[in-house]
mmCIF file of C-alpha atoms in Angstrom:
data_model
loop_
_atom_site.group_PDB
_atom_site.id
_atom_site.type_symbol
_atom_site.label_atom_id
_atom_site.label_comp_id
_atom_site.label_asym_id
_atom_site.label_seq_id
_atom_site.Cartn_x
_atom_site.Cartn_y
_atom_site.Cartn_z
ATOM 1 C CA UNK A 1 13.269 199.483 273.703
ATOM 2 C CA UNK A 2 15.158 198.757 270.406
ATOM 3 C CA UNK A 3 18.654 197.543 270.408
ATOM 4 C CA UNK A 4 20.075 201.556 268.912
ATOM 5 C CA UNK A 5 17.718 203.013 272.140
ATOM 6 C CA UNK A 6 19.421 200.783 274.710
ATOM 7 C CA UNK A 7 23.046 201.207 273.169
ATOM 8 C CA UNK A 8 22.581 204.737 272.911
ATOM 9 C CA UNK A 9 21.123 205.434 276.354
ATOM 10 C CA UNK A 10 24.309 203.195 277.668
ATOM 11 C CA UNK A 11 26.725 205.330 276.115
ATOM 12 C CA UNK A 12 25.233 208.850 277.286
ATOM 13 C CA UNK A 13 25.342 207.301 280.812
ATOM 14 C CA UNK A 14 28.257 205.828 280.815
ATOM 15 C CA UNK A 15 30.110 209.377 279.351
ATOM 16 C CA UNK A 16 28.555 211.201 281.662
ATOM 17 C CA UNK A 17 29.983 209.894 285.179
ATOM 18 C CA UNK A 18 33.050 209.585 283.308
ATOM 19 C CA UNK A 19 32.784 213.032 282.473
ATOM 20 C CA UNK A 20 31.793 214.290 286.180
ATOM 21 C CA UNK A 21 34.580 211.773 287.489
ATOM 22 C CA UNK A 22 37.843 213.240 285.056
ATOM 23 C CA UNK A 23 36.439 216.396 285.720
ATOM 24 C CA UNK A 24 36.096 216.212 289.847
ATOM 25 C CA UNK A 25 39.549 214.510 290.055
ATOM 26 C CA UNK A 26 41.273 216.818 287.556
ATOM 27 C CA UNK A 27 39.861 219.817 289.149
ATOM 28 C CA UNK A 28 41.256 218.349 292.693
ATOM 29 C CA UNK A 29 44.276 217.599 290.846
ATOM 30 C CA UNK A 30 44.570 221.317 289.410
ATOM 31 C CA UNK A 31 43.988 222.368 293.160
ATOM 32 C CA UNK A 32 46.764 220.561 294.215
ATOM 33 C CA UNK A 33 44.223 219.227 296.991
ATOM 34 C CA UNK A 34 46.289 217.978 300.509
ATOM 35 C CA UNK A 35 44.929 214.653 300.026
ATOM 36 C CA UNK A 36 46.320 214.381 295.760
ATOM 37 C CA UNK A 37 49.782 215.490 297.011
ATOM 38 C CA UNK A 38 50.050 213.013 299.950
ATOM 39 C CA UNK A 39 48.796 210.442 297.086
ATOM 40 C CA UNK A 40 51.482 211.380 294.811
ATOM 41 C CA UNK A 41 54.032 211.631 297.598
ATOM 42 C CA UNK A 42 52.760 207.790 298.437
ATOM 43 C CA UNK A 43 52.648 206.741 294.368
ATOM 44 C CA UNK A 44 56.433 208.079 294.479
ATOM 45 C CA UNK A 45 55.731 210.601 291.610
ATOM 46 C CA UNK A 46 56.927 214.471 291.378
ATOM 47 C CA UNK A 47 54.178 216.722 292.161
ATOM 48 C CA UNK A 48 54.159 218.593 289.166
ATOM 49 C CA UNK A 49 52.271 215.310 287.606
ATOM 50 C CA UNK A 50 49.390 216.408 289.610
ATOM 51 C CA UNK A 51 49.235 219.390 287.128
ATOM 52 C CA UNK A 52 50.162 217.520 284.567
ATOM 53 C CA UNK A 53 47.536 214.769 284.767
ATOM 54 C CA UNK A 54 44.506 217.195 285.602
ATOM 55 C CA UNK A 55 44.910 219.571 282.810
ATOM 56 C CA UNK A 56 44.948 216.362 280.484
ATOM 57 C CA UNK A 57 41.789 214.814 282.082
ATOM 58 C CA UNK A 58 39.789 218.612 281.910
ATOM 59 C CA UNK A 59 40.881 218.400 277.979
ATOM 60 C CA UNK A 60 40.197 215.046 277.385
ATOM 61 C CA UNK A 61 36.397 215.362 278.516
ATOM 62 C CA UNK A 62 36.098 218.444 276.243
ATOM 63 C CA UNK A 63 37.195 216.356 273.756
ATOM 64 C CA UNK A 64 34.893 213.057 274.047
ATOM 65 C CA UNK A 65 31.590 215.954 274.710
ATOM 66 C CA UNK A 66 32.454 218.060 271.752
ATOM 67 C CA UNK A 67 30.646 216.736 268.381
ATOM 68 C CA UNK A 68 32.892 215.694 265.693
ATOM 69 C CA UNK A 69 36.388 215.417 265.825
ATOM 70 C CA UNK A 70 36.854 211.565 265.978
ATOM 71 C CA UNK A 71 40.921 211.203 265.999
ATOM 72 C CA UNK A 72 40.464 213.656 269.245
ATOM 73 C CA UNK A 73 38.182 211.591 270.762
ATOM 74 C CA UNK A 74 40.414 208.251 270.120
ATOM 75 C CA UNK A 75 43.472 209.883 271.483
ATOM 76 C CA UNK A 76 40.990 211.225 274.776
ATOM 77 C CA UNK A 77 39.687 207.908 275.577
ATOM 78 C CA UNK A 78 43.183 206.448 275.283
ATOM 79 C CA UNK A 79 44.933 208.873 277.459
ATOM 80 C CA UNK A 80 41.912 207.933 279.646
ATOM 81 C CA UNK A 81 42.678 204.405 279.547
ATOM 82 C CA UNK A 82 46.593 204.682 280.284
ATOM 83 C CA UNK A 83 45.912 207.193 282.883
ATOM 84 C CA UNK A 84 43.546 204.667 284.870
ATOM 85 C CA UNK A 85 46.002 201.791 284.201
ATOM 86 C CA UNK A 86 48.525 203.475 285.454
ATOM 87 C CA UNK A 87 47.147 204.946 288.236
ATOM 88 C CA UNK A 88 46.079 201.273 289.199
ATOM 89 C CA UNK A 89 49.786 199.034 288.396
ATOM 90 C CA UNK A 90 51.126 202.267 291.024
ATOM 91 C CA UNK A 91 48.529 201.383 293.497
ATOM 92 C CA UNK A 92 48.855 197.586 292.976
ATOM 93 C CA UNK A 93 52.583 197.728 292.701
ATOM 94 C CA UNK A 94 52.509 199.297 296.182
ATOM 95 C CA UNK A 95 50.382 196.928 297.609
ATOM 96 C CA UNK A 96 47.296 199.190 298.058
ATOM 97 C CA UNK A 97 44.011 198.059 299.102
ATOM 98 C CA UNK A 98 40.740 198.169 297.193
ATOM 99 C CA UNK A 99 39.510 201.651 298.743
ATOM 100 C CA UNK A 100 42.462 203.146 296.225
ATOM 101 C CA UNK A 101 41.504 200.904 293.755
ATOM 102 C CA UNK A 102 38.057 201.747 293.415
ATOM 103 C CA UNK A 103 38.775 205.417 291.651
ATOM 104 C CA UNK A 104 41.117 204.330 289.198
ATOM 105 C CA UNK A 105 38.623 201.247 288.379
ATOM 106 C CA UNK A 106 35.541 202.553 288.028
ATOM 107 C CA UNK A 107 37.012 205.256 285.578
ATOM 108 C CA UNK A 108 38.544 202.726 283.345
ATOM 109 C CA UNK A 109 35.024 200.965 283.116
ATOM 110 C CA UNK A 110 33.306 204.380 282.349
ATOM 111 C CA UNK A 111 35.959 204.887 279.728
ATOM 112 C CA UNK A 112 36.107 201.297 278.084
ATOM 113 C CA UNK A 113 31.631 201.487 278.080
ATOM 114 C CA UNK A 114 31.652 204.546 276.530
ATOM 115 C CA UNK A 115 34.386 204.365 274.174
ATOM 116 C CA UNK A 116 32.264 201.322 272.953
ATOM 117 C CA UNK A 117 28.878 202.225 272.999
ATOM 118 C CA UNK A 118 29.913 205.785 270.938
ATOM 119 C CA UNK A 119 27.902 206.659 267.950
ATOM 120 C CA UNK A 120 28.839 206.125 265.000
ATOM 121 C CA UNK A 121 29.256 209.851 263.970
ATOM 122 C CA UNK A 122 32.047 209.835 267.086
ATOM 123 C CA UNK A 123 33.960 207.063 265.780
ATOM 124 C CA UNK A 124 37.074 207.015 263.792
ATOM 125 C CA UNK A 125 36.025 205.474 259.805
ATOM 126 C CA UNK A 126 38.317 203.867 258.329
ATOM 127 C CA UNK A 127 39.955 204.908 254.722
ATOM 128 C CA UNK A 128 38.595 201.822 252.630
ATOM 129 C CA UNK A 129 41.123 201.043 249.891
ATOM 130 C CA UNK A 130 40.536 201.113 246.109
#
């Protein structure tokens, strides 16, 4: 398997789960799901965030599935990112154990091996300068 294959294999994986996982949790998060509001009550955050948060992550994997569009895609993998690192300095800063960290975790892995096993036609190019 060449080098391209294995990269490109990685990268459909990889943006897959992470496209079944911001999907499950933003649908749960849409639903307003007992267990997300006891969470959020726990995190110390207004429930309205719950809304907030899923709509983002259901537009954020339309973004990094649709073709083209590469500024989209950066800002979807960011909001990803600072999502998940959020979501884990809350748990951490509240002394949570690994069970909440898991979530949180594995979706900021997912994000950070897609982001950089993208194609080339989904990346940003830079402007080169004259």
């Amino acid at each position: 398997m060449t080098k391209q294959k294995a990269g490109k294999i990685t990268y459909w994986v990889a943006t897959l789960w992470l496209a079944l996982g911001m999907t499950s949790t933003g649908i749960v998060q849409l639903m307003h799901m007992e267990e997300e509001v006891q969470m959020m009550a726990h995190l110390g955050y207004p429930i309205y965030f719950l809304t907030l948060i899923g709509v983002w992550k259901l537009l954020g994997v339309i973004a990094i599935l649709i073709p083209k569009f590469p500024v989209l895609k950066e800002w979807a993998y960011a909001g990803f990112a600072f999502t998940m690192i959020g979501a884990l300095a809350s748990h951490l800063a509240l002394g949570d154990g690994m069970v909440e960290l898991f979530g949180p975790a594995l979706l900021l892995i997912l994000t950070e091996i897609s982001w950089y096993f993208r194609p080339t036609n989904r990346k940003l190019v830079p402007i080169s300068s004259k």
